[in-house]
Short mmCIF file of C-alpha atoms in Angstrom, two decimals:
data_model
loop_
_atom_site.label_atom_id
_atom_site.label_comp_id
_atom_site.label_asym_id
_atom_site.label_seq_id
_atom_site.Cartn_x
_atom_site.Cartn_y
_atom_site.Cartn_z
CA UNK V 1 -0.43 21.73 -143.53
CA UNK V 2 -2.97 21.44 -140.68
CA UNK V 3 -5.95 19.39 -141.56
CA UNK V 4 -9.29 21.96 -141.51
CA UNK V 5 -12.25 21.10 -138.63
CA UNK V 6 -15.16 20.66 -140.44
CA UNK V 7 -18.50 22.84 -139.13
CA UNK V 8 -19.58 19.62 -137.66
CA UNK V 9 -16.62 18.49 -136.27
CA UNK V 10 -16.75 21.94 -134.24
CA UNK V 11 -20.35 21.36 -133.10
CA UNK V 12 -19.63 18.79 -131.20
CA UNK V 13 -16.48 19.67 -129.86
CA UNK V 14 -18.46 22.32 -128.55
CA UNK V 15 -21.37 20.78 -127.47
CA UNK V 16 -18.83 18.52 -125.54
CA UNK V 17 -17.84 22.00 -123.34
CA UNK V 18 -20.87 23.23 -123.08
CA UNK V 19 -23.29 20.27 -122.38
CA UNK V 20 -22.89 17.20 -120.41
CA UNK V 21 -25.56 14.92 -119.59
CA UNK V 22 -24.64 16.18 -115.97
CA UNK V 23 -26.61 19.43 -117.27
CA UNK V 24 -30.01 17.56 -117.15
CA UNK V 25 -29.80 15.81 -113.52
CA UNK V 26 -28.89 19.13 -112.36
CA UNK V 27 -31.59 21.39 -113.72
CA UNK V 28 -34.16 18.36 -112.58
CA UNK V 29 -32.67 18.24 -108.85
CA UNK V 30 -32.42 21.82 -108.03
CA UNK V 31 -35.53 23.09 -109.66
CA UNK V 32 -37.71 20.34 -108.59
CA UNK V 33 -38.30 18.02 -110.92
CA UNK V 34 -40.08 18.46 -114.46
CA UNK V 35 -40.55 22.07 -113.76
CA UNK V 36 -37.48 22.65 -114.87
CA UNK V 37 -38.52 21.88 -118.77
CA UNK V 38 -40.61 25.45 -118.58
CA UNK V 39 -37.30 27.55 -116.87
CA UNK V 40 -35.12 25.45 -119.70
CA UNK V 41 -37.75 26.75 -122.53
CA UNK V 42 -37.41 30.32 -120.73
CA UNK V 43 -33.62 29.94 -121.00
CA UNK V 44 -32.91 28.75 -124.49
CA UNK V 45 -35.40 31.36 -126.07
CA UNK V 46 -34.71 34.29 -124.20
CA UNK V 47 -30.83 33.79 -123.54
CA UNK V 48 -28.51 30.39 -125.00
CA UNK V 49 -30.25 30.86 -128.41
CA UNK V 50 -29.21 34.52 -128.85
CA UNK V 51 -26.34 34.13 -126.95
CA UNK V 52 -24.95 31.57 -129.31
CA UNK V 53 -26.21 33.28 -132.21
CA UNK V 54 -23.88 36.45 -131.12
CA UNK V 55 -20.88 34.29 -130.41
CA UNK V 56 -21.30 32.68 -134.35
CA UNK V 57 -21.57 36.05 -135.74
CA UNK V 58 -18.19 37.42 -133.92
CA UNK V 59 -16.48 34.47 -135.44
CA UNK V 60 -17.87 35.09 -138.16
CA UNK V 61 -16.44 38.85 -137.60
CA UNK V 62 -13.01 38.04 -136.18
CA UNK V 63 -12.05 34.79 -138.08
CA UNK V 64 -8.34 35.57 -138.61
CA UNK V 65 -8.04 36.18 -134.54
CA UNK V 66 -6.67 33.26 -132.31
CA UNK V 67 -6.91 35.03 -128.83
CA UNK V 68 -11.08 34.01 -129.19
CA UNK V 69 -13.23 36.68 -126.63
CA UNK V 70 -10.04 38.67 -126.32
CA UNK V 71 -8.65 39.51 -129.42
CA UNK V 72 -12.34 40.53 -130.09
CA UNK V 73 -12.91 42.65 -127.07
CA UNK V 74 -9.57 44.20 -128.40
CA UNK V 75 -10.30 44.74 -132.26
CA UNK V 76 -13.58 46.48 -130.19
CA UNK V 77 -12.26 47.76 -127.01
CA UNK V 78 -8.56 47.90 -126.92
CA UNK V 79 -5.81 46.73 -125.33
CA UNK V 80 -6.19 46.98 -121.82
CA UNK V 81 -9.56 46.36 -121.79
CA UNK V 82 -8.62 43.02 -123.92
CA UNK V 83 -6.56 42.02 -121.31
CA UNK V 84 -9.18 41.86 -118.34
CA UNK V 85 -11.76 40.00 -120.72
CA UNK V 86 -8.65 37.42 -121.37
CA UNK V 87 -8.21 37.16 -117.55
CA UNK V 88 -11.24 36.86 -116.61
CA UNK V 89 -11.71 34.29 -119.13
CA UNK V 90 -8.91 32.50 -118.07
CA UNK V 91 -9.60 33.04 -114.18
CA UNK V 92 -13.14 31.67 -114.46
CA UNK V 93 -11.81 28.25 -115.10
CA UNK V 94 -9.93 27.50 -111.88
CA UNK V 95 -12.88 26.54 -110.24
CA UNK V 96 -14.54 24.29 -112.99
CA UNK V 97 -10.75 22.54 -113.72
CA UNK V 98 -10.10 21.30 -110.35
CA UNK V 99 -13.86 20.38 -110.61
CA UNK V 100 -13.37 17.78 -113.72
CA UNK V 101 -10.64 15.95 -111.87
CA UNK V 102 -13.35 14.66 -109.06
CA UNK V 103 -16.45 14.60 -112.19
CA UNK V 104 -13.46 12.02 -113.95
CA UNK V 105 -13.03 9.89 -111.05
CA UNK V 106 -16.50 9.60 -110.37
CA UNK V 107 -17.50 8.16 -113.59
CA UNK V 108 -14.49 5.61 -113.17
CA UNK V 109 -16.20 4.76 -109.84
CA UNK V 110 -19.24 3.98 -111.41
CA UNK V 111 -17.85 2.12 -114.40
CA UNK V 112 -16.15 -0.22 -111.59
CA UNK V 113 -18.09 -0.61 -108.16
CA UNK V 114 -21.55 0.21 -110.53
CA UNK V 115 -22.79 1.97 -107.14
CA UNK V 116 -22.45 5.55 -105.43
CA UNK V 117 -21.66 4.32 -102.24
CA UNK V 118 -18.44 2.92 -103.02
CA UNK V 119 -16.69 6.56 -103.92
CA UNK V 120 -19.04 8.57 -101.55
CA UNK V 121 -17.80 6.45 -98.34
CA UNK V 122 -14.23 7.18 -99.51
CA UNK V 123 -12.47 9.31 -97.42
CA UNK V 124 -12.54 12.92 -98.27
CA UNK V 125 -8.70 13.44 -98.42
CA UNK V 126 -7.45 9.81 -100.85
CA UNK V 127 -10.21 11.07 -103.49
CA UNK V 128 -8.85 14.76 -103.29
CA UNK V 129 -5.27 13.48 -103.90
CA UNK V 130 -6.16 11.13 -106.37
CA UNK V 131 -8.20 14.19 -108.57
CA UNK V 132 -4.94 16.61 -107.84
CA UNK V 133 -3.40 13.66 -109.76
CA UNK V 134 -5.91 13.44 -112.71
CA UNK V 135 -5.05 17.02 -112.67
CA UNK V 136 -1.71 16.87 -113.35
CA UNK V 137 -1.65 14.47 -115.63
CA UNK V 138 -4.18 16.62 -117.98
CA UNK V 139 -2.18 19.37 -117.67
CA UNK V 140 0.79 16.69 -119.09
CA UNK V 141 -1.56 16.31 -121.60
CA UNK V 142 -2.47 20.27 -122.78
CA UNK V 143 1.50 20.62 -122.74
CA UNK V 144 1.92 18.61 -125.55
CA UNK V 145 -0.27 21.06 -127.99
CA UNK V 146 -3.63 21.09 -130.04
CA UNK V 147 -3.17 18.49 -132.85
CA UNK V 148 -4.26 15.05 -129.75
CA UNK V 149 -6.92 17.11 -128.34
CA UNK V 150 -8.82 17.41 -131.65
CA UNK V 151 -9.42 14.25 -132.25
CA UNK V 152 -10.20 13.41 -128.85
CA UNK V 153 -12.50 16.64 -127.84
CA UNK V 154 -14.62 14.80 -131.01
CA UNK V 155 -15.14 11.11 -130.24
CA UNK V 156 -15.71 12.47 -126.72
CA UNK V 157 -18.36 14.92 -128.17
CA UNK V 158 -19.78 12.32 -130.31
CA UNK V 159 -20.19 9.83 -127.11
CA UNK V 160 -21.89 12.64 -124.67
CA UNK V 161 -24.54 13.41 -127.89
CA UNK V 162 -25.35 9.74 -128.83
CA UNK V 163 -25.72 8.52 -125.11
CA UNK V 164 -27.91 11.78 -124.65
CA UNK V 165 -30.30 11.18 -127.21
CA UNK V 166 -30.12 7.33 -126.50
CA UNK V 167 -31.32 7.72 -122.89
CA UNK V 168 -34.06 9.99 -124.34
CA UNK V 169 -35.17 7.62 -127.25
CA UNK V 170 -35.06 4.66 -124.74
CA UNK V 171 -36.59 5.95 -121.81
CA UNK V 172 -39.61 7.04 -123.68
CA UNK V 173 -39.81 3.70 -125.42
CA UNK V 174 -39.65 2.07 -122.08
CA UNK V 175 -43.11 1.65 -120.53
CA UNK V 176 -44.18 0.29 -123.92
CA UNK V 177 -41.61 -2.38 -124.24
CA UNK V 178 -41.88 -3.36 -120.01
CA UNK V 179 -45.65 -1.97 -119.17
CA UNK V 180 -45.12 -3.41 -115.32
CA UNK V 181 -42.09 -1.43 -114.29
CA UNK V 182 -42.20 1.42 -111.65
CA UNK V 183 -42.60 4.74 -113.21
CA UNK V 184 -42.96 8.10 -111.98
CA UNK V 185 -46.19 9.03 -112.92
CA UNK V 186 -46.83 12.81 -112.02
CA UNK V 187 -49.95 14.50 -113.76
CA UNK V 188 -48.92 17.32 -116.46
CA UNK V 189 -50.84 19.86 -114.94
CA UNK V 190 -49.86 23.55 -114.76
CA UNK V 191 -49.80 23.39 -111.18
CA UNK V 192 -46.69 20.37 -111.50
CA UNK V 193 -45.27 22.49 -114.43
CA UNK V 194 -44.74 25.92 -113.58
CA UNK V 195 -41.93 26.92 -111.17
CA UNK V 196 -42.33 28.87 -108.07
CA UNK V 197 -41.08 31.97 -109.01
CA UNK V 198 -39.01 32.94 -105.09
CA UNK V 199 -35.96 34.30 -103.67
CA UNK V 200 -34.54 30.17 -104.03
CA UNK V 201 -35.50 30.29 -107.69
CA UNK V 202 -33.38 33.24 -108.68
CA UNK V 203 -30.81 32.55 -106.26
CA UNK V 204 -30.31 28.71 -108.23
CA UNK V 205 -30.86 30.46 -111.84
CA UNK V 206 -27.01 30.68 -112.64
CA UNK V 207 -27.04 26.40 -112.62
CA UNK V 208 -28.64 27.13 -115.96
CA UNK V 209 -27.00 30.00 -117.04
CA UNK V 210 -23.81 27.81 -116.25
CA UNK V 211 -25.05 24.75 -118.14
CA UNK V 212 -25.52 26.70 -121.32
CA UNK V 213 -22.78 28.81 -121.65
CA UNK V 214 -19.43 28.04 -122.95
CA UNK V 215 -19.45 27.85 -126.78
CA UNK V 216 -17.22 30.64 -127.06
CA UNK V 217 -14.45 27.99 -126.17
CA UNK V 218 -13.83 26.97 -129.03
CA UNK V 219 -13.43 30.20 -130.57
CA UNK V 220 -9.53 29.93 -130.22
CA UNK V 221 -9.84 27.93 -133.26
CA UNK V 222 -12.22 29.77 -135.87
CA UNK V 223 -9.13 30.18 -138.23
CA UNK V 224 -9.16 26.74 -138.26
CA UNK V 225 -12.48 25.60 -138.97
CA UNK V 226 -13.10 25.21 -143.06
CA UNK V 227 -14.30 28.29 -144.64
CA UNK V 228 -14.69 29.89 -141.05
CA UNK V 229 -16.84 32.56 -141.71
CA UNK V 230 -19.51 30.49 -143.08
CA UNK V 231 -18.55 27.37 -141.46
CA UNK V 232 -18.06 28.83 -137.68
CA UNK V 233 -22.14 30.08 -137.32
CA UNK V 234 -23.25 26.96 -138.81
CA UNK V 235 -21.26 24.56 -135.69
CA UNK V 236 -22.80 27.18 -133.44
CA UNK V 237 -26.78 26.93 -134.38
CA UNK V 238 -26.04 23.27 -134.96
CA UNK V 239 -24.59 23.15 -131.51
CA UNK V 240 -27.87 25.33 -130.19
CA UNK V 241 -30.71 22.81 -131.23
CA UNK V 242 -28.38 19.57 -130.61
CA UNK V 243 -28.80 21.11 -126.46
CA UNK V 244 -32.37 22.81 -126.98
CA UNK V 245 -32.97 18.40 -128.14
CA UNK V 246 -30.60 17.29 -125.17
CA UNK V 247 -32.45 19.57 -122.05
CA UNK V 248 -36.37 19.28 -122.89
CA UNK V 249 -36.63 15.82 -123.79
CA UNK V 250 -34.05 14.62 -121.49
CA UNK V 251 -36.02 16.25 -118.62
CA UNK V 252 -39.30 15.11 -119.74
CA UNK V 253 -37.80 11.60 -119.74
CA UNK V 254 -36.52 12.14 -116.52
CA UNK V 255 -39.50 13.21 -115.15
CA UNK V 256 -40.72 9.47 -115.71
CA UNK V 257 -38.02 8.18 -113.30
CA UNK V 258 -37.49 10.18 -110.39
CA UNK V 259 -39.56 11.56 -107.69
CA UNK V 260 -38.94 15.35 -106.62
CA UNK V 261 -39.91 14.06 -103.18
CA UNK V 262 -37.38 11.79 -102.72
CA UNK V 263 -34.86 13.68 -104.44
CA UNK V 264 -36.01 17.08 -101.68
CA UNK V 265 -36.29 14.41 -98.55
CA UNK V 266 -32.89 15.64 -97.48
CA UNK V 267 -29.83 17.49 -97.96
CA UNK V 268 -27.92 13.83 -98.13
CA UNK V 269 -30.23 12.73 -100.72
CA UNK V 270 -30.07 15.89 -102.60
CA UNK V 271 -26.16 15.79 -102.43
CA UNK V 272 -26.10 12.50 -103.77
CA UNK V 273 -28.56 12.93 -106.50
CA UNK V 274 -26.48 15.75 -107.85
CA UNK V 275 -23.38 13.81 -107.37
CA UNK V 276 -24.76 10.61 -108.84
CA UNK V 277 -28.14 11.56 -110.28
CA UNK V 278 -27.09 11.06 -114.15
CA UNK V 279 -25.34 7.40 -113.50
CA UNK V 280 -28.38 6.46 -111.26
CA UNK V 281 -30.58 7.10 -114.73
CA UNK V 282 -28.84 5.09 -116.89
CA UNK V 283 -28.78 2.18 -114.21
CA UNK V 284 -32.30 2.36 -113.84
CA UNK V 285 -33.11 2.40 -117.68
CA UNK V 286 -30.85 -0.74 -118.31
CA UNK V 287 -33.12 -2.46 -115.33
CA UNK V 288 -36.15 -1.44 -117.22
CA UNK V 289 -34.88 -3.46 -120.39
CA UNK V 290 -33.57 -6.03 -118.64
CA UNK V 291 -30.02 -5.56 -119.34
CA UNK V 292 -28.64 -5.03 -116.06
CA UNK V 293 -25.47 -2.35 -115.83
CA UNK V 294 -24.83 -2.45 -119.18
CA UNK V 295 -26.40 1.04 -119.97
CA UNK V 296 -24.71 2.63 -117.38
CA UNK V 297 -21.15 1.24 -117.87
CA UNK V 298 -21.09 2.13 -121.53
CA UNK V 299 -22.07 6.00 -120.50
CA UNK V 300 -19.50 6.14 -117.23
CA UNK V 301 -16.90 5.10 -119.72
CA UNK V 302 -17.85 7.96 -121.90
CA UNK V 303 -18.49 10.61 -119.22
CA UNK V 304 -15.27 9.54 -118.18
CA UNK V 305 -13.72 10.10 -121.56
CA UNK V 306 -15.77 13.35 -122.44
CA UNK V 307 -14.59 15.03 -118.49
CA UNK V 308 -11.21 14.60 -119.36
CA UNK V 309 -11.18 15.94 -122.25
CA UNK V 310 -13.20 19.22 -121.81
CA UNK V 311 -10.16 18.81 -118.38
CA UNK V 312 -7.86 18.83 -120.90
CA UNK V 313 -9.34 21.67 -123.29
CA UNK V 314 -10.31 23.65 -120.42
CA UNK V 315 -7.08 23.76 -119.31
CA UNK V 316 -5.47 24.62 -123.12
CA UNK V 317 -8.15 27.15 -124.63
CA UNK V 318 -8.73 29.74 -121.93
CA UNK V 319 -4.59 30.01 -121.64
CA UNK V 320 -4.45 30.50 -125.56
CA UNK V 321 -7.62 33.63 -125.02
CA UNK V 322 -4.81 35.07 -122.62
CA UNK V 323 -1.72 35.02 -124.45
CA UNK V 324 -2.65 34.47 -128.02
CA UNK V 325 -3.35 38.41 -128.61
CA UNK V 326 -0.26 39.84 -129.23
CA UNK V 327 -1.31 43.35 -128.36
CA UNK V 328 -2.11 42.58 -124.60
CA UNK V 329 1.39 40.24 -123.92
CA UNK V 330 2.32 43.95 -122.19
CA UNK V 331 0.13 43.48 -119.66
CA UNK V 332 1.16 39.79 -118.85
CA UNK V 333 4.55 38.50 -116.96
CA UNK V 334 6.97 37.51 -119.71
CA UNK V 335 7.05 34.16 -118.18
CA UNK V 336 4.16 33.14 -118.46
CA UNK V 337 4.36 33.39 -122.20
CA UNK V 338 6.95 31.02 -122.41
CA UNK V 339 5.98 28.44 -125.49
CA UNK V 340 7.25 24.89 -126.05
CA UNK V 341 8.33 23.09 -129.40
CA UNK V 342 4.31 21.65 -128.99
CA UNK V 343 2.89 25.30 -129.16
CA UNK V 344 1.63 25.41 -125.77
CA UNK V 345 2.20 27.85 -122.79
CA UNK V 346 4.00 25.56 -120.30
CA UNK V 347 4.36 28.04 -117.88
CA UNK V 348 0.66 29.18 -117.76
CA UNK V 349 -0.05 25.72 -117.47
CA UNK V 350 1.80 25.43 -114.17
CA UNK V 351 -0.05 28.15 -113.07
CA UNK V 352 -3.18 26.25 -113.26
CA UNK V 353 -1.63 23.53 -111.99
CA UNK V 354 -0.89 25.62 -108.66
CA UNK V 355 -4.70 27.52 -108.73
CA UNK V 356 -6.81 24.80 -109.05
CA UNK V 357 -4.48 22.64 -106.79
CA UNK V 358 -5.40 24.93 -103.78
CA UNK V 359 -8.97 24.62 -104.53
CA UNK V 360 -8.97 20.65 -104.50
CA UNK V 361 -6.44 20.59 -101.25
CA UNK V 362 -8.55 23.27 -99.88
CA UNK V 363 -11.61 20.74 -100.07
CA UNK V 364 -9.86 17.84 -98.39
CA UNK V 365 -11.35 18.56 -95.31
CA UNK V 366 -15.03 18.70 -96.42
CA UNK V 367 -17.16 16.20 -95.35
CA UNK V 368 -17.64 13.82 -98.05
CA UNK V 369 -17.17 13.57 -101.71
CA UNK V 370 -20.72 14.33 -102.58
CA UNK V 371 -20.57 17.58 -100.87
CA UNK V 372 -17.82 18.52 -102.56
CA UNK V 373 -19.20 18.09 -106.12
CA UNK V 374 -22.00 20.14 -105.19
CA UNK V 375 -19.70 22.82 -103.48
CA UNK V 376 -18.13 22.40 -106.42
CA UNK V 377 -21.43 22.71 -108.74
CA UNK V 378 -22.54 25.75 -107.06
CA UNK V 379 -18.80 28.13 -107.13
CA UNK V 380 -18.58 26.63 -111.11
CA UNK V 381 -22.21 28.25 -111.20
CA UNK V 382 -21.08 31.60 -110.13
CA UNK V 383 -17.90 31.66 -111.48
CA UNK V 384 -18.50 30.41 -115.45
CA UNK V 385 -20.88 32.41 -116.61
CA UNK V 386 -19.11 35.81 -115.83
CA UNK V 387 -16.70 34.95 -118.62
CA UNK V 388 -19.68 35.50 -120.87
CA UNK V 389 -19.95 38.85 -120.10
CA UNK V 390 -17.22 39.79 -121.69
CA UNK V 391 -18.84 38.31 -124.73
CA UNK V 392 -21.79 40.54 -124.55
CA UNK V 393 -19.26 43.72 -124.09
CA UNK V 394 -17.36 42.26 -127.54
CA UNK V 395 -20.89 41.73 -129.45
CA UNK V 396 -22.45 45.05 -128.28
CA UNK V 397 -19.05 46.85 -129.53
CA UNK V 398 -19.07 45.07 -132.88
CA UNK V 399 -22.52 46.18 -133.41
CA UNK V 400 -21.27 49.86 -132.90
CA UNK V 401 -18.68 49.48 -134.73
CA UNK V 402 -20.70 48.18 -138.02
CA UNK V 403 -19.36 50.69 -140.80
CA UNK V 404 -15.97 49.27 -139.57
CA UNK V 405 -16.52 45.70 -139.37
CA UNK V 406 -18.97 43.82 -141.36
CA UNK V 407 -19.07 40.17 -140.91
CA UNK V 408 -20.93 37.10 -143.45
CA UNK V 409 -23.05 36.72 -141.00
CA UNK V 410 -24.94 38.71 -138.99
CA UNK V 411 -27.30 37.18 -136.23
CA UNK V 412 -30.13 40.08 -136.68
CA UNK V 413 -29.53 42.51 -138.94
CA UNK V 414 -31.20 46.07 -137.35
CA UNK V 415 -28.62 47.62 -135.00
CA UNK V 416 -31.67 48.50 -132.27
CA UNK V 417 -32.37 44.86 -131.45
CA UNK V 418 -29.29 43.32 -132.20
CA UNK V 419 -27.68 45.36 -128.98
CA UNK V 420 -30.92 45.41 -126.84
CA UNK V 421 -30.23 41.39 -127.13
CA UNK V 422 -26.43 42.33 -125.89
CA UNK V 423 -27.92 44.19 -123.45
CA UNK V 424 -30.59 41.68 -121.66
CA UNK V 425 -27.71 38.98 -121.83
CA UNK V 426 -25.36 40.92 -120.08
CA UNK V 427 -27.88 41.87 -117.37
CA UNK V 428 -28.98 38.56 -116.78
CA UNK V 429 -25.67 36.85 -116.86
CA UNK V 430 -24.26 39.72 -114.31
CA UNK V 431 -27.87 38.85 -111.91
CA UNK V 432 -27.94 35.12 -111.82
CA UNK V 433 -24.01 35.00 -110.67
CA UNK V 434 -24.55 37.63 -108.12
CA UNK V 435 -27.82 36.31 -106.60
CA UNK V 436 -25.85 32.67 -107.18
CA UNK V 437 -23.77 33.32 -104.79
CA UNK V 438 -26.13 33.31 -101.87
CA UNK V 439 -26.02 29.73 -100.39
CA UNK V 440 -27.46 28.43 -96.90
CA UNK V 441 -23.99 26.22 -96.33
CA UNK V 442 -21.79 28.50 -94.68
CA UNK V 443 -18.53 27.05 -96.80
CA UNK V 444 -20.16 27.42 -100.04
CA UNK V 445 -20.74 30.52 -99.48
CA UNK V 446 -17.74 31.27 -98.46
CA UNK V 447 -16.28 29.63 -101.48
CA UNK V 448 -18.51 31.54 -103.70
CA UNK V 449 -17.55 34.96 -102.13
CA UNK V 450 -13.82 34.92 -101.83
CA UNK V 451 -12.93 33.10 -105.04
CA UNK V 452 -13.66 35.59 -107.19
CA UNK V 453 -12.16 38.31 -105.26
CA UNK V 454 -8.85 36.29 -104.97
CA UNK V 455 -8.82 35.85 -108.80
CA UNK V 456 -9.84 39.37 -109.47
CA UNK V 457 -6.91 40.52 -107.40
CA UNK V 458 -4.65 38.19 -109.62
CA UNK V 459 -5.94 39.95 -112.23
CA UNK V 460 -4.86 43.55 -111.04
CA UNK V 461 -1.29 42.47 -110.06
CA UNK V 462 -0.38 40.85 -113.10
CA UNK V 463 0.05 43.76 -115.12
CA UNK V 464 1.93 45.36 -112.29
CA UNK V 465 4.54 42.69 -112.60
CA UNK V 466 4.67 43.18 -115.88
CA UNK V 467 5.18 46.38 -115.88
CA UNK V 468 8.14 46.29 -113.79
CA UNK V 469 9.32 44.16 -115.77
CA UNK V 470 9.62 46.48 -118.58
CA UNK V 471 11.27 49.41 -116.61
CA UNK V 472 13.91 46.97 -115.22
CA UNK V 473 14.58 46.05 -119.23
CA UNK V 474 14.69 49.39 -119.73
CA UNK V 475 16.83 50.63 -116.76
#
């Protein structure tokens, strides 16, 4: 008999797929500095906190379902319908996958050559290679079932949270322990706090509605959390303040180190600070105590460790939201759910395999490995969060369907308010992607436009294939 996850256990292997310290530099680069704490306050209160809330009340609902989003879009929708939610769920994660390979080997870089020029002056098409082999080897590593990745999706989630909260502890502490370091000393004013509210803003909104999302991933494996529909909720409001901590205070502390202007000078500079922004804090904060690299080796050793295993998880969870629900298998090619002695869809993972492959060969002939992880940081932007509408569709349903299905746990009890929340978080998911996609770079925005189209139309011709499938059987 399986071992149960404990509530805590499952808070941090989800805060380890939804939050990376990675979140922070980003939100500080692209909306300029410590402005970002006000949009991050905006976020969490109008959006991650009910959105997570929602999420621990349909496990809560649904905790006998392994399928996650899709078995509850079909205990609320139906079958077909389930199937498209499990797609799209699935789909979504091309992109960020062949993303984690290049996020892996940059933390390696930095745990060896302890600079960013080293992997940035690497040719474009050696790194590519070398993340389609990181890759593969985590999809080795998904093959061989859930019982490794437990264990591992926890220490990593354990390292991500402590080095968080470290960084923020010590970088607060730090101009009282060295007084006669450089700091960034910007005035708190109003003016130097409150974002300019333009066509850029909204346009770069979906990096945060990216960096919050994602709890749902775990969701595969309510039925095996200890007294899931108690225990579930509890990992996810755990999970929400352990980011609310993580965002806020890690941006205020950042706001101490680096300077907007330098970060805006250029588009080089702003490449590399997204590329190498987070490493480039902890380097500076172990100079501050006099303690050289240290800081920043210990936390590229666990980015590296945390990447590969949401990698791994990414590549295991959204195939099990696909093919777990038995009553949407007749929409899906019978090959695909082909299952090993470990558990796990071999087949499917191939698939990925092939996918995200295209999108990492694809970028070979970019110009440079920082532009590539913010190519990269931008399509993830767009793409993610439209898994979570499928979410909203599943919560809004449950909510009509309350006679029906009454879970433990309810996130607010009154039906009006419960689906106007549904409501605004589908609407503002479905905004921030579309304007998201709007980029200046011409190949970012053509990354941003056809990738979802291409995995849409995936989408559509699966079931045909299926379908003839089942005639032939039956002819």
């Amino acid at each position: 008999m399986d071992k149960k996850i404990k509530w805590y256990m499952l808070a941090f292997m989800a805060f380890t797929t939804v939050w990376g310290f990675g979140n922070v530099i980003n939100g500080f680069v692209y909306f300029n500095g410590k402005q970002v704490i006000i949009s991050w306050i905006i976020m969490f209160a109008l959006y991650f906190i009910p959105y997570v809330l929602m999420v621990g009340e349909l496990g809560s609902a649904f905790k006998n379902e392994s399928g996650g989003v899709s078995s509850w879009i079909y205990r609320t929708k139906g079958a077909k319908t389930a199937y498209f939610a499990g797609f799209t769920y699935w789909a979504c994660h091309i992109a960020y996958i062949a993303s984690k390979g290049s996020g892996f080997l940059k933390a390696v870089s930095w745990a060896v050559f302890r600079n960013s020029e080293t992997y940035d002056s690497f040719p474009t098409l050696p790194v590519q290679l070398a993340t389609l082999a990181v890759l593969l080897i985590a999809c080795f590593m998904a093959a061989k079932g859930i019982n490794p990745l437990k264990k591992l999706l926890t220490t990593a989630g354990t390292c991500a949270f402590v080095m968080s909260i470290l960084y923020i502890v010590m970088m607060f502490a730090a101009p009282y322990i060295n007084p006669d370091a450089e700091y960034v000393n910007t005035p708190v004013t109003l003016k130097n706090l409150i974002p300019d509210f333009n066509l850029s803003y909204f346009t770069t909104l979906s990096i945060l509605v990216f960096a919050v999302g994602g709890c749902e991933k775990v969701s595969p494996y309510v039925n095996k959390v200890e007294n899931p529909s108690k225990g579930f909720p509890k990992g996810m409001i755990a999970l929400a303040g352990m980011v609310s901590i993580c965002a806020i205070f890690g941006s205020i502390a950042m706001g101490k180190m680096f300077d907007p202007a330098v970060i805006n000078a250029s588009q080089e500079s702003f490449d590399s600070y997204v590329a190498n922004g987070q490493y480039l804090a902890f380097q500076n904060l172990g100079q501050y105590y006099g303690m050289g690299d240290f800081f920043m080796i210990v936390f590229a050793i666990c980015s590296a460790v945390s990447t590969f295993a949401v990698l791994v998880l990414s590549i295991d969870a959204p195939l099990r939201m696909l093919l777990d629900n038995e009553n949407t298998k007749q929409f899906i090619p019978s090959r695909l759910q082909k299952v090993n002695s470990q558990g796990a869809y071999v087949n499917g993972i191939k698939l990925v395999a092939i996918l995200s492959s295209i999108i990492i060969i694809v970028q070979s002939f970019g110009s440079g490995a920082a532009t590539v992880l913010r190519q990269l940081t931008k399509l993830n932007s767009v793409c993610m969060p439209l898994r979570y509408l499928w979410v909203f569709v599943a919560y809004i349903a449950l909510r009509k369907s309350h006679e029906d299905i009454s879970p433990e746990y309810r996130f607010v009890k009154k039906q009006g308010p419960a689906i106007f929340f549904g409501v605004w978080c589908f609407v503002i998911t479905a905004a921030c992607c579309l304007l998201g996609m709007v980029d200046k770079d011409p190949l970012t925005l053509a990354l941003n436009l056809l990738t979802p189209c291409v995995l849409l139309a995936l989408g559509l011709i699966m079931p045909k294939i299926a379908a003839r499938e089942h005639r032939n059987k039956e002819n």
